C-alpha cells in the first residue's frame, strides 16, 4: 500500500508540474498586462508595483479592438451556424440514401480534411465573384473550409438515429423539410453543438485566411488586429499583453460553457465503442 | 418507401456548391497556374504558359525551396512524435484513477483552444534572450548554463518551435487518448495482471491494440496539421534566422506577397501532391476500418 501511495504522490507531482507549465505563461501575461511600460518590458512574475488598468482602455482604442471583436464575432457566428446547418442536412441525406453517387460524394468531401487550400487562386476566385475584400467573401470561405469536418462528424452520428423515426414521421404526413427540422435535427443536437463550438473556436483563431483575404484593416478579425498591433508597438509589452488577454477571453468563455460537448464530439467516429 | 421523396438530393446542393467553388476550384486552378508565369504584372503583360519552369526553379535553384519542403516533412514527423508519446503516457497516468483528473485535463487542454498568433506572441516574449521568462527562471534556479538564444540560434530554433507546438498540442492529443482509454474494459487489465504482465507488457498487448482508433485519428489530425503548418512558424520566427525555419506554406505566402503568384501556386501544388499521397493512404485505411465494422 505504501508503494501505491508514493506512486500516487509522484503522479500528482508530475501533473501539478505539467499544469504549472501551462498556467505560468497565462499568469505572466495577465500580471504584466497591468504594469507600466518599463516594468512590463522586464516580464517578471512579480506583482505590479503600480496597477495600470488604463492599459486596457488604451489598447481597445489604439488596437481598434472593438472593430476586430465585431468582425471576429460576425465571421465565427455566421459562418459556423451556416456551416453546421447545411452540413447536417447534407450528412443526413448522404447517410440515409446510400446511392453510389452519395457514397462517392461523401469521400469526395472527405478529401477536404487533408488537402491544403490554395489561397492564391482562392483570392482570384473571390475577385471574379466580386467578393474579394468583403465580409461575405470571408464568411463563405470559412463556411466552405468547415464542410469536410462537419459532414464527417455529423454523418457518423446520423447512423445512430433510428430509421424507423423517419418512416413514422412520413406516415404521419411529414414532408422532407419538416421531417428534418422537426424530428431529426433535435436528435442531432449534441453533435451539432460540438461541431458548432469546435468550428467557432477554429474560425476565431484562424489567422491564415484573413491574412490572405483581407487587405483592408476594417475587415481584420481580432487575431489580425493583435498581430498588426504587435508589429507597430513592438516595445509596448504592457499593451500587447492586455491585447492578448482581451483576445483570449471570448474563446475561453466558449470553452468553459461548451467543455462537455468538446471531448465527446472530437472523438466521435474516431473512437468507436 | 420512396427514398427520393423523403431524402431529397437538393439537401446536398448548397454545401457541395460552396465546397466546389471555394475549395476544389481554387485547388484545380492552382495546379493549372503553377505552369504559368502569373504575377502581379500579369494584368498588363498577360499570363503565359511556361511549362515546368516553376518546378525546375523549386527543385534546382539555390533558393532553398527544397529545404522548405524538407522542413515541412521534418516538422510533420517530429512534432507528432513529441506530442503523441508524452500525451499517451500522461493519458494513461490520468486514467489510472487519479484524484483531480477532471481539473488536470481541463487545464492541460486549455492551450489548444487559443489562437496560434496569441501563443506565438506569448512565447516570443517568454523565449526572449534578455528578459524572457524561460531564461529568467533558469537564472533563478542557478541553471544559467542552459540559457539559450531560443529563437535565433540555428541549432536551437527548431527545438523551440517543437516545444511551443507541443505546449499547445499535447492536451488535445491527450484528450483523444483519454476518450479511447475509457472504452477499454477494466477486466482486460485485471486478466493481464493475473497473468503477471508488467506495465510495458500491458501497454504493448492491451492498451496499444485497443487504442488503434484513437491513435489513427491523432495521426490523421497530426499529419494534416503538420503538412499545413503556418501560423506558429510565421509568428515565432517568420522563417528565420535566415531561411532556417522556412516551411512550404511560409514560402508560398512570401511569394504571394511579392506578387509571384505562379511560383506560389507551384509550391502549393507540391504540398498538394505530398498531401494526396498521404491522404489516399489514410482514406484507404479509414474505409477499410469501416468495412470491418
Coordinates of C-alpha atoms in Angstrom, one line a residue:
Chain A
X1 CA 0.0 0.0 0.0
X2 CA 2.9 2.4 0.9
X3 CA 4.3 1.8 -2.6
X4 CA 0.9 2.7 -4.1
X5 CA 0.7 5.9 -2.1
X6 CA 4.2 7.0 -3.1
X7 CA 3.3 6.3 -6.7
X8 CA 0.1 8.4 -6.4
X9 CA 2.0 11.2 -4.9
X10 CA 4.6 11.1 -7.7
X11 CA 1.8 11.2 -10.2
X12 CA 0.3 14.3 -8.6
X13 CA 3.7 16.0 -8.6
X14 CA 4.1 15.3 -12.3
X15 CA 0.6 16.5 -13.0
X16 CA 1.0 19.7 -11.0
X17 CA 4.3 20.4 -12.7
X18 CA 2.7 20.0 -16.1
X19 CA -0.2 22.2 -15.1
X20 CA 2.3 24.8 -13.9
X21 CA 3.9 24.8 -17.3
X22 CA 0.5 25.6 -18.8
X23 CA -0.6 28.1 -16.2
X24 CA 2.6 30.1 -15.8
X25 CA 2.5 31.7 -19.3
X26 CA -1.1 32.7 -18.7
X27 CA -0.2 34.2 -15.3
X28 CA 2.7 36.0 -16.8
X29 CA 0.6 37.6 -19.5
X30 CA -2.2 38.6 -17.1
X31 CA 0.1 40.1 -14.5
X32 CA 2.2 42.0 -16.9
X33 CA -0.8 43.5 -18.7
X34 CA -1.4 45.7 -15.6
X35 CA 2.1 47.1 -15.4
X36 CA 3.7 50.2 -16.8
X37 CA 5.7 50.0 -20.0
X38 CA 9.1 49.9 -18.3
X39 CA 8.0 47.2 -15.8
X40 CA 6.2 45.0 -18.4
X41 CA 9.4 45.0 -20.6
X42 CA 11.1 43.1 -17.8
X43 CA 8.3 40.5 -18.0
X44 CA 8.9 39.3 -14.4
X45 CA 6.4 37.3 -12.4
X46 CA 6.2 39.8 -9.6
X47 CA 3.1 41.7 -8.9
X48 CA 3.0 45.2 -10.5
X49 CA 4.2 48.0 -8.2
X50 CA 1.5 50.2 -9.6
X51 CA -1.6 48.7 -11.2
X52 CA -2.2 50.3 -14.5
X53 CA -5.8 49.5 -15.6
X54 CA -5.7 52.1 -18.3
X55 CA -3.6 49.7 -20.4
X56 CA -6.9 48.1 -21.4
X57 CA -8.8 51.1 -22.3
X58 CA -5.8 52.4 -24.3
X59 CA -5.3 49.2 -26.2
X60 CA -9.0 48.9 -27.1
X61 CA -8.8 52.3 -28.6
X62 CA -5.3 52.1 -30.3
X63 CA -5.6 48.5 -31.5
X64 CA -9.1 49.0 -32.9
X65 CA -10.2 46.0 -30.9
X66 CA -13.9 46.7 -31.0
X67 CA -13.9 46.6 -34.7
X68 CA -11.8 43.4 -34.5
X69 CA -14.1 41.8 -32.0
X70 CA -17.2 42.5 -34.0
X71 CA -15.6 41.2 -37.2
X72 CA -14.4 38.0 -35.4
X73 CA -17.8 37.5 -33.9
X74 CA -19.6 38.0 -37.1
X75 CA -17.3 35.7 -39.0
X76 CA -17.4 32.9 -36.4
X77 CA -21.1 33.1 -35.7
X78 CA -22.5 33.4 -39.2
X79 CA -20.0 31.0 -40.9
X80 CA -20.4 28.4 -38.2
X81 CA -24.2 28.5 -38.0
X82 CA -24.5 28.3 -41.8
X83 CA -21.9 25.5 -42.0
X84 CA -23.3 23.3 -39.3
X85 CA -27.0 23.5 -40.5
X86 CA -26.1 23.0 -44.2
X87 CA -23.7 20.1 -43.3
X88 CA -26.2 18.4 -41.1
X89 CA -28.8 18.4 -43.9
X90 CA -26.2 17.0 -46.3
X91 CA -24.9 14.4 -43.9
X92 CA -28.4 13.2 -43.2
X93 CA -29.2 12.6 -46.9
X94 CA -25.7 11.1 -47.5
X95 CA -26.2 8.7 -44.6
X96 CA -29.8 7.6 -45.3
X97 CA -29.7 7.4 -49.1
X98 CA -26.5 5.5 -49.8
X99 CA -26.5 5.5 -53.5
X100 CA -23.2 5.1 -55.3
X101 CA -23.3 8.8 -56.1
X102 CA -23.7 9.8 -52.4
X103 CA -21.0 7.5 -51.2
X104 CA -18.7 9.0 -53.8
X105 CA -19.7 12.5 -52.7
X106 CA -19.0 11.6 -49.1
X107 CA -15.5 10.6 -49.8
X108 CA -15.1 13.5 -52.2
X109 CA -16.0 15.9 -49.4
X110 CA -13.8 14.0 -47.0
X111 CA -10.8 14.8 -49.2
X112 CA -11.1 18.3 -47.9
X113 CA -9.9 17.2 -44.5
X114 CA -6.5 16.6 -45.9
X115 CA -5.8 18.9 -48.8
X116 CA -4.4 22.4 -48.3
X117 CA -6.4 25.3 -49.7
X118 CA -4.6 27.3 -52.4
X119 CA -5.2 30.8 -51.2
X120 CA -3.6 32.5 -54.2
X121 CA -6.2 31.2 -56.6
X122 CA -8.9 31.5 -53.9
X123 CA -8.3 35.2 -53.9
X124 CA -8.7 35.1 -57.7
X125 CA -12.0 33.2 -57.5
X126 CA -13.3 35.7 -55.0
X127 CA -12.3 38.7 -57.1
X128 CA -14.0 37.1 -60.1
X129 CA -17.2 36.8 -58.0
X130 CA -16.6 40.4 -56.7
X131 CA -16.4 39.0 -53.2
X132 CA -12.7 39.9 -52.5
X133 CA -12.2 42.1 -49.5
X134 CA -15.8 41.7 -48.4
X135 CA -17.2 40.2 -45.2
X136 CA -19.5 38.0 -47.3
X137 CA -16.5 36.5 -49.1
X138 CA -14.6 35.8 -45.9
X139 CA -17.6 34.1 -44.3
X140 CA -18.2 32.0 -47.4
X141 CA -14.6 30.8 -47.3
X142 CA -14.8 30.0 -43.6
X143 CA -18.1 28.0 -44.2
X144 CA -16.6 26.0 -47.0
X145 CA -13.5 25.2 -45.0
X146 CA -15.5 23.6 -42.2
X147 CA -17.7 21.4 -44.5
X148 CA -15.5 18.3 -44.6
X149 CA -15.1 18.2 -40.8
X150 CA -18.8 18.8 -40.1
X151 CA -20.1 16.3 -42.7
X152 CA -17.7 13.7 -41.4
X153 CA -18.6 14.2 -37.7
X154 CA -22.4 14.6 -38.2
X155 CA -22.7 11.7 -40.6
X156 CA -21.1 9.4 -38.1
X157 CA -23.8 10.5 -35.7
X158 CA -26.8 10.1 -38.0
X159 CA -26.0 6.4 -38.2
X160 CA -27.2 6.1 -34.6
X161 CA -30.6 7.8 -35.2
X162 CA -33.1 5.0 -35.9
X163 CA -34.6 4.9 -39.5
X164 CA -38.0 3.9 -38.0
X165 CA -38.4 7.5 -36.9
X166 CA -38.3 8.7 -40.5
X167 CA -40.8 6.1 -41.5
X168 CA -43.2 7.0 -38.7
X169 CA -42.9 10.7 -39.5
X170 CA -43.5 10.2 -43.2
X171 CA -46.6 8.0 -42.5
X172 CA -47.8 10.9 -40.3
X173 CA -47.6 13.0 -43.4
X174 CA -44.3 14.9 -42.8
X175 CA -42.5 16.3 -45.8
X176 CA -38.7 16.2 -46.1
X177 CA -38.2 19.6 -44.6
X178 CA -40.4 19.1 -41.5
X179 CA -39.0 15.6 -41.1
X180 CA -35.5 17.0 -40.9
X181 CA -36.1 20.2 -38.9
X182 CA -38.7 18.9 -36.5
X183 CA -37.7 15.2 -36.0
X184 CA -34.1 14.7 -37.0
X185 CA -32.4 18.0 -36.0
X186 CA -33.4 17.9 -32.4
X187 CA -31.8 14.4 -32.2
X188 CA -28.6 15.6 -33.8
X189 CA -28.3 18.5 -31.3
X190 CA -25.3 17.0 -29.4
X191 CA -23.2 16.5 -32.4
X192 CA -24.3 19.8 -34.0
X193 CA -23.4 21.7 -30.8
X194 CA -20.0 20.0 -30.7
X195 CA -19.3 21.0 -34.3
X196 CA -20.5 24.5 -33.6
X197 CA -18.2 25.0 -30.7
X198 CA -15.1 23.5 -32.3
X199 CA -15.6 25.4 -35.5
X200 CA -16.5 28.6 -33.8
X201 CA -13.2 28.4 -32.0
X202 CA -11.3 27.4 -35.2
X203 CA -12.7 30.4 -37.1
X204 CA -12.0 32.7 -34.1
X205 CA -8.4 31.5 -34.0
X206 CA -7.8 31.5 -37.7
X207 CA -5.0 33.7 -39.0
X208 CA -4.0 32.5 -42.4
X209 CA -7.4 33.1 -44.1
X210 CA -7.8 36.7 -43.2
X211 CA -4.1 37.2 -43.8
X212 CA -4.6 36.3 -47.5
X213 CA -8.2 37.5 -47.9
X214 CA -8.4 40.9 -46.2
X215 CA -6.2 43.7 -47.3
X216 CA -8.3 46.3 -45.6
X217 CA -7.8 46.7 -41.8
X218 CA -11.6 47.3 -41.3
X219 CA -12.1 43.6 -42.2
X220 CA -9.5 42.3 -39.7
X221 CA -10.6 39.9 -37.1
X222 CA -9.1 40.1 -33.6
X223 CA -6.1 37.8 -34.4
X224 CA -5.0 40.0 -37.3
X225 CA -5.6 43.2 -35.2
X226 CA -3.4 41.8 -32.4
X227 CA -0.6 40.9 -34.9
X228 CA -0.8 44.2 -36.6
X229 CA -0.7 46.0 -33.2
X230 CA 2.3 43.9 -32.2
X231 CA 4.1 44.9 -35.4
X232 CA 3.5 48.6 -34.8
X233 CA 4.3 48.6 -31.0
X234 CA 7.0 46.0 -30.5
X235 CA 8.3 47.5 -27.3
X236 CA 5.0 48.2 -25.6
X237 CA 4.6 44.8 -24.0
X238 CA 2.1 46.1 -21.4
X239 CA -0.3 46.9 -24.3
X240 CA 0.5 43.7 -26.2
X241 CA -0.3 41.6 -23.1
X242 CA -3.5 43.5 -22.5
X243 CA -4.4 42.9 -26.1
X244 CA -3.7 39.2 -25.8
X245 CA -5.9 38.9 -22.7
X246 CA -8.8 40.5 -24.5
X247 CA -8.4 38.2 -27.5
X248 CA -8.3 35.1 -25.4
X249 CA -11.3 35.9 -23.1
X250 CA -14.0 35.1 -25.7
X251 CA -12.6 31.6 -26.6
X252 CA -12.0 30.8 -23.0
X253 CA -15.7 31.6 -22.2
X254 CA -16.9 29.5 -25.1
X255 CA -14.6 26.7 -24.0
X256 CA -15.9 26.8 -20.4
X257 CA -19.5 26.7 -21.5
X258 CA -19.1 24.0 -24.1
X259 CA -16.5 21.9 -22.5
X260 CA -18.6 18.8 -22.1
X261 CA -19.5 18.8 -25.8
X262 CA -15.9 19.2 -27.0
X263 CA -14.4 15.9 -25.9
X264 CA -17.3 13.7 -27.0
X265 CA -17.6 15.2 -30.4
X266 CA -13.9 15.4 -31.1
X267 CA -13.6 11.7 -30.8
X268 CA -16.9 10.5 -32.2
X269 CA -16.3 8.5 -35.3
X270 CA -12.7 8.0 -34.3
X271 CA -13.2 6.0 -31.1
X272 CA -15.9 3.5 -31.7
X273 CA -17.4 1.9 -28.7
Chain B
X1 CA -40.9 3.9 -49.0
X2 CA -40.0 6.5 -51.6
X3 CA -36.4 7.4 -50.7
X4 CA -36.2 10.1 -53.3
X5 CA -39.1 12.0 -51.7
X6 CA -38.1 11.9 -48.0
X7 CA -34.3 12.2 -48.6
X8 CA -34.2 14.9 -51.2
X9 CA -30.9 15.2 -53.1
X10 CA -31.1 19.0 -53.1
X11 CA -30.1 19.0 -49.4
X12 CA -26.6 18.4 -50.8
X13 CA -26.6 21.2 -53.3
X14 CA -25.6 24.2 -51.2
X15 CA -22.7 22.6 -49.2
X16 CA -21.4 20.9 -52.3
X17 CA -21.5 24.1 -54.3
X18 CA -19.6 26.0 -51.6
X19 CA -17.1 23.2 -51.3
X20 CA -16.6 23.1 -55.0
X21 CA -16.4 26.9 -55.6
X22 CA -14.2 27.9 -52.6
X23 CA -12.2 24.8 -52.1
X24 CA -12.0 22.5 -55.1
X25 CA -11.9 25.1 -57.8
X26 CA -9.0 27.1 -56.3
X27 CA -7.1 23.8 -55.9
X28 CA -7.6 22.8 -59.5
X29 CA -6.9 26.3 -60.8
X30 CA -3.8 26.4 -58.6
X31 CA -2.4 23.3 -60.3
X32 CA -3.0 24.9 -63.7
X33 CA -1.4 28.2 -62.7
X34 CA 1.7 26.5 -61.4
X35 CA 2.7 26.0 -65.0
X36 CA 2.4 29.7 -65.8
X37 CA 4.4 32.9 -65.1
X38 CA 1.3 34.5 -63.4
X39 CA 2.5 37.5 -61.4
X40 CA 1.4 40.9 -60.2
X41 CA 2.3 42.4 -63.6
X42 CA 0.2 39.9 -65.5
X43 CA -2.6 42.5 -65.7
X44 CA -0.5 44.4 -68.2
X45 CA 1.6 41.7 -69.8
X46 CA -0.8 38.7 -69.6
X47 CA -0.1 35.3 -68.2
X48 CA 2.0 32.9 -70.2
X49 CA 2.4 29.1 -70.1
X50 CA 6.0 28.3 -69.0
X51 CA 5.9 24.6 -68.7
X52 CA 7.8 23.1 -65.8
X53 CA 10.0 26.2 -65.3
X54 CA 8.5 26.9 -61.8
X55 CA 9.1 23.4 -60.7
X56 CA 12.6 23.5 -62.1
X57 CA 13.2 26.6 -60.0
X58 CA 11.9 24.9 -56.9
X59 CA 13.9 21.7 -57.3
X60 CA 17.1 23.0 -58.8
X61 CA 17.6 26.6 -57.8
X62 CA 19.8 27.6 -54.9
X63 CA 17.0 29.5 -53.2
X64 CA 16.5 26.7 -50.6
X65 CA 12.9 25.9 -51.5
X66 CA 14.0 22.3 -51.2
X67 CA 14.9 22.8 -47.6
X68 CA 11.5 24.3 -47.1
X69 CA 10.0 21.0 -48.4
X70 CA 12.3 19.1 -46.1
X71 CA 11.4 21.2 -43.1
X72 CA 7.7 20.6 -43.7
X73 CA 8.2 16.9 -43.7
X74 CA 10.6 17.0 -40.7
X75 CA 8.1 19.1 -38.8
X76 CA 5.3 16.7 -39.6
X77 CA 7.2 13.7 -38.3
X78 CA 9.0 15.2 -35.3
X79 CA 6.1 17.4 -34.0
X80 CA 3.9 14.3 -34.0
X81 CA 6.4 12.2 -32.1
X82 CA 7.0 14.8 -29.4
X83 CA 3.2 15.2 -28.9
X84 CA 1.9 11.6 -29.2
X85 CA 4.2 9.8 -26.9
X86 CA 4.1 12.1 -23.9
X87 CA 0.4 12.6 -24.4
X88 CA -0.2 8.9 -24.3
X89 CA 1.8 8.5 -21.1
X90 CA 0.0 11.4 -19.5
X91 CA -3.3 10.0 -20.5
X92 CA -2.5 6.6 -19.1
X93 CA -1.4 8.2 -15.9
X94 CA -4.6 10.2 -15.6
X95 CA -6.7 7.3 -16.5
X96 CA -5.5 5.1 -13.6
X97 CA -7.8 6.7 -11.2
X98 CA -6.1 9.9 -10.1
X99 CA -8.0 12.4 -8.0
X100 CA -8.5 15.7 -9.7
X101 CA -8.3 14.1 -13.1
X102 CA -11.0 16.5 -14.4
X103 CA -9.1 19.6 -13.3
X104 CA -5.8 18.4 -14.8
X105 CA -7.5 17.5 -18.0
X106 CA -9.2 20.9 -18.3
X107 CA -6.0 22.8 -17.6
X108 CA -3.9 20.7 -20.0
X109 CA -6.4 21.1 -22.8
X110 CA -6.7 24.9 -22.4
X111 CA -3.7 25.9 -24.6
X112 CA -5.1 24.1 -27.6
X113 CA -8.1 26.4 -27.8
X114 CA -6.1 29.6 -28.0
X115 CA -5.2 31.2 -31.4
X116 CA -1.7 30.4 -32.6
X117 CA -1.0 34.0 -33.1
X118 CA -1.5 34.6 -29.4
X119 CA 0.6 31.6 -28.4
X120 CA 3.3 32.8 -30.8
X121 CA 3.4 36.3 -29.3
X122 CA 3.4 35.0 -25.8
X123 CA 6.3 32.6 -26.5
X124 CA 8.1 35.3 -28.4
X125 CA 8.2 37.1 -25.0
X126 CA 8.9 34.0 -23.0
X127 CA 11.8 32.9 -25.2
X128 CA 13.3 36.4 -25.4
X129 CA 17.1 36.1 -24.6
X130 CA 17.5 39.1 -22.2
X131 CA 14.2 39.4 -20.3
X132 CA 12.2 36.3 -21.3
X133 CA 10.6 34.2 -18.6
X134 CA 12.5 31.0 -19.5
X135 CA 16.0 32.4 -19.2
X136 CA 15.0 34.3 -16.1
X137 CA 13.7 31.1 -14.5
X138 CA 16.9 29.3 -15.5
X139 CA 18.9 32.0 -13.8
X140 CA 16.8 31.9 -10.7
X141 CA 17.5 28.2 -10.3
X142 CA 21.2 28.7 -11.0
X143 CA 20.9 26.8 -14.3
X144 CA 22.4 29.7 -16.3
X145 CA 24.4 27.3 -18.4
X146 CA 21.2 26.1 -20.1
X147 CA 20.3 29.6 -21.2
X148 CA 19.9 29.8 -25.0
X149 CA 19.1 32.2 -27.7
X150 CA 16.0 30.2 -28.2
X151 CA 14.7 31.8 -31.4
X152 CA 17.9 33.0 -33.1
X153 CA 20.4 30.1 -32.6
X154 CA 20.4 27.8 -35.6
X155 CA 20.9 24.7 -33.5
X156 CA 18.1 25.6 -31.1
X157 CA 15.4 27.3 -33.0
X158 CA 13.6 24.2 -34.3
X159 CA 13.6 22.7 -30.9
X160 CA 11.9 25.8 -29.6
X161 CA 9.3 25.5 -32.3
X162 CA 8.6 21.9 -31.4
X163 CA 8.5 22.8 -27.8
X164 CA 5.9 25.6 -28.3
X165 CA 3.9 23.3 -30.6
X166 CA 3.9 20.6 -28.0
X167 CA 2.9 23.0 -25.3
X168 CA -0.2 23.8 -27.4
X169 CA -1.0 20.4 -28.8
X170 CA -0.3 17.8 -26.1
X171 CA -3.6 18.5 -24.2
X172 CA -5.6 17.9 -27.4
X173 CA -3.9 14.6 -28.3
X174 CA -4.2 13.5 -24.7
X175 CA -7.9 14.2 -24.6
X176 CA -8.5 11.9 -27.6
X177 CA -6.3 9.2 -26.0
X178 CA -8.3 9.6 -22.7
X179 CA -11.6 9.0 -24.6
X180 CA -10.0 5.9 -26.2
X181 CA -8.8 4.6 -22.9
X182 CA -12.3 5.0 -21.5
X183 CA -13.6 2.4 -23.9
X184 CA -11.1 -0.4 -22.8
X185 CA -12.9 -2.7 -20.3
X186 CA -11.1 -2.9 -16.9
X187 CA -11.3 -6.7 -17.0
X188 CA -8.7 -6.9 -19.7
X189 CA -6.2 -5.3 -17.4
X190 CA -7.2 -7.5 -14.5
X191 CA -6.7 -10.5 -16.6
X192 CA -3.3 -9.3 -17.8
X193 CA -2.3 -8.6 -14.2
X194 CA -3.3 -12.1 -13.1
X195 CA -1.1 -13.4 -15.9
X196 CA 1.7 -11.4 -14.4
X197 CA 2.1 -8.8 -17.1
X198 CA 4.2 -5.7 -16.1
X199 CA 3.4 -2.1 -17.1
X200 CA 5.2 -2.3 -20.5
X201 CA 3.6 -5.6 -21.4
X202 CA 0.1 -4.3 -20.6
X203 CA 0.9 -1.3 -22.7
X204 CA 2.1 -3.3 -25.6
X205 CA -0.5 -6.1 -25.6
X206 CA -3.7 -4.5 -24.2
X207 CA -3.6 -0.7 -24.4
X208 CA -2.0 -0.1 -27.8
X209 CA -4.1 -2.6 -29.8
X210 CA -7.3 -1.3 -28.1
X211 CA -6.3 2.3 -28.8
X212 CA -5.8 1.9 -32.6
X213 CA -8.8 4.1 -33.3
X214 CA -7.6 7.0 -31.2
X215 CA -4.0 6.6 -32.4
X216 CA -5.3 6.7 -36.0
X217 CA -7.3 9.9 -35.5
X218 CA -4.4 11.6 -33.7
X219 CA -2.1 10.6 -36.6
X220 CA -4.6 11.9 -39.2
X221 CA -5.1 15.2 -37.5
X222 CA -1.4 15.5 -36.6
X223 CA -0.1 14.7 -40.1
X224 CA -2.5 17.0 -41.9
X225 CA -1.8 19.7 -39.4
X226 CA 1.9 19.3 -39.7
X227 CA 1.9 19.4 -43.5
X228 CA -0.1 22.7 -43.5
X229 CA 1.7 24.3 -40.5
X230 CA 1.9 28.0 -40.9
X231 CA 0.8 30.3 -38.0
X232 CA 3.2 29.1 -35.4
X233 CA 6.3 29.3 -37.6
X234 CA 5.2 32.6 -39.1
X235 CA 4.7 34.3 -35.8
X236 CA 7.6 32.8 -33.9
X237 CA 10.4 33.1 -36.4
X238 CA 8.9 34.2 -39.7
X239 CA 11.1 31.6 -41.4
X240 CA 14.3 32.9 -39.8
X241 CA 17.0 33.1 -38.8
X242 CA 17.9 33.4 -42.5
X243 CA 15.7 30.7 -44.1
X244 CA 16.4 28.1 -41.5
X245 CA 12.8 27.5 -40.3
X246 CA 11.0 28.3 -43.6
X247 CA 8.3 25.7 -44.5
X248 CA 6.3 25.3 -47.7
X249 CA 3.4 27.5 -46.5
X250 CA 5.6 30.4 -45.4
X251 CA 7.4 30.3 -48.7
X252 CA 4.1 30.3 -50.5
X253 CA 2.9 33.3 -48.6
X254 CA 6.2 35.1 -49.2
X255 CA 6.0 34.6 -52.9
X256 CA 2.4 35.6 -52.9
X257 CA 3.1 38.9 -51.1
X258 CA 6.0 39.5 -53.6
X259 CA 3.5 39.1 -56.4
X260 CA 4.9 35.8 -57.8
X261 CA 1.6 34.1 -57.9
X262 CA 2.7 31.3 -60.3
X263 CA 5.6 30.3 -58.2
X264 CA 3.4 30.4 -55.1
X265 CA 0.9 28.1 -56.8
X266 CA 3.7 25.7 -57.8
X267 CA 4.8 25.4 -54.2
X268 CA 1.2 24.8 -53.2
X269 CA 1.0 22.1 -55.9
X270 CA 4.0 20.4 -54.4
X271 CA 2.2 20.4 -51.0
X272 CA -0.9 19.1 -52.6
X273 CA 0.9 16.2 -54.2
X274 CA 2.6 15.3 -50.9
X275 CA -0.8 15.5 -49.1
X276 CA -2.5 13.5 -51.8
X277 CA -0.1 10.6 -51.5
X278 CA -0.5 10.5 -47.7
X279 CA -4.3 11.3 -47.9
X280 CA -5.0 8.4 -50.2
X281 CA -3.3 6.1 -47.9
X282 CA -5.3 7.4 -44.9
X283 CA -8.7 7.2 -46.6
X284 CA -7.9 3.7 -47.7
X285 CA -7.2 2.7 -44.1
X286 CA -10.2 4.5 -42.8
X287 CA -12.6 2.9 -45.2
X288 CA -11.1 -0.5 -44.5
X289 CA -11.9 0.1 -40.8
X290 CA -15.5 1.0 -41.7
X291 CA -15.9 -2.2 -43.7
X292 CA -14.6 -4.3 -40.8
X293 CA -17.3 -2.9 -38.6

